[in-house]
Amino acid sequence: MDYVEFGRYLSQQRELRGLSRDEVSRVTKISPSLLAALEEGQIERLPNRVFIVNYIRSYATVIGLAPEEAILRYEEVDKAAPEPSPVTLERERRRRAWLILAVVLLVLAAGVFAALVVTGKVALPQPRP
């Protein structure tokens, strides 16, 4: 079983009980987009594991499943999923760091430009009549 099959299992159980995703979302206070990600097995769209387990517990309770059984099924899938390699994790960390640096520099440059315009040290071009 993988994440997609687990999500399909949750979705089928919900549908068997005649509940819509919106009803489950309303009762559990879990956003519809997160419920969709859970039911479609899109683990990359979900937050950390601790939140996922709590979502599954709430979801199962609302649709009438035994929460511990649903969590055990998820844990079987989660254990079978391969952990990302340290090289992959480091590459992702560096990519995020460069992205954050680029955003900070862009915001800083925009702030300096705005300050120069406000103080009159840089004039904006005037439109031609």
Coordinates of C-alpha atoms in Angstrom, one line a residue, residues 104-118:
V104 CA 15.7 39.5 0.8
L105 CA 18.1 41.3 -1.7
L106 CA 15.2 42.2 -4.0
V107 CA 13.2 43.7 -1.1
L108 CA 16.3 45.5 0.1
A109 CA 16.9 47.0 -3.4
A110 CA 13.3 48.0 -3.7
G111 CA 13.5 49.7 -0.3
V112 CA 16.7 51.6 -1.2
F113 CA 15.2 52.7 -4.5
A114 CA 12.0 53.9 -2.8
A115 CA 14.0 55.8 -0.2
L116 CA 16.1 57.5 -2.9
V117 CA 12.9 58.5 -4.8
V118 CA 11.2 59.9 -1.6

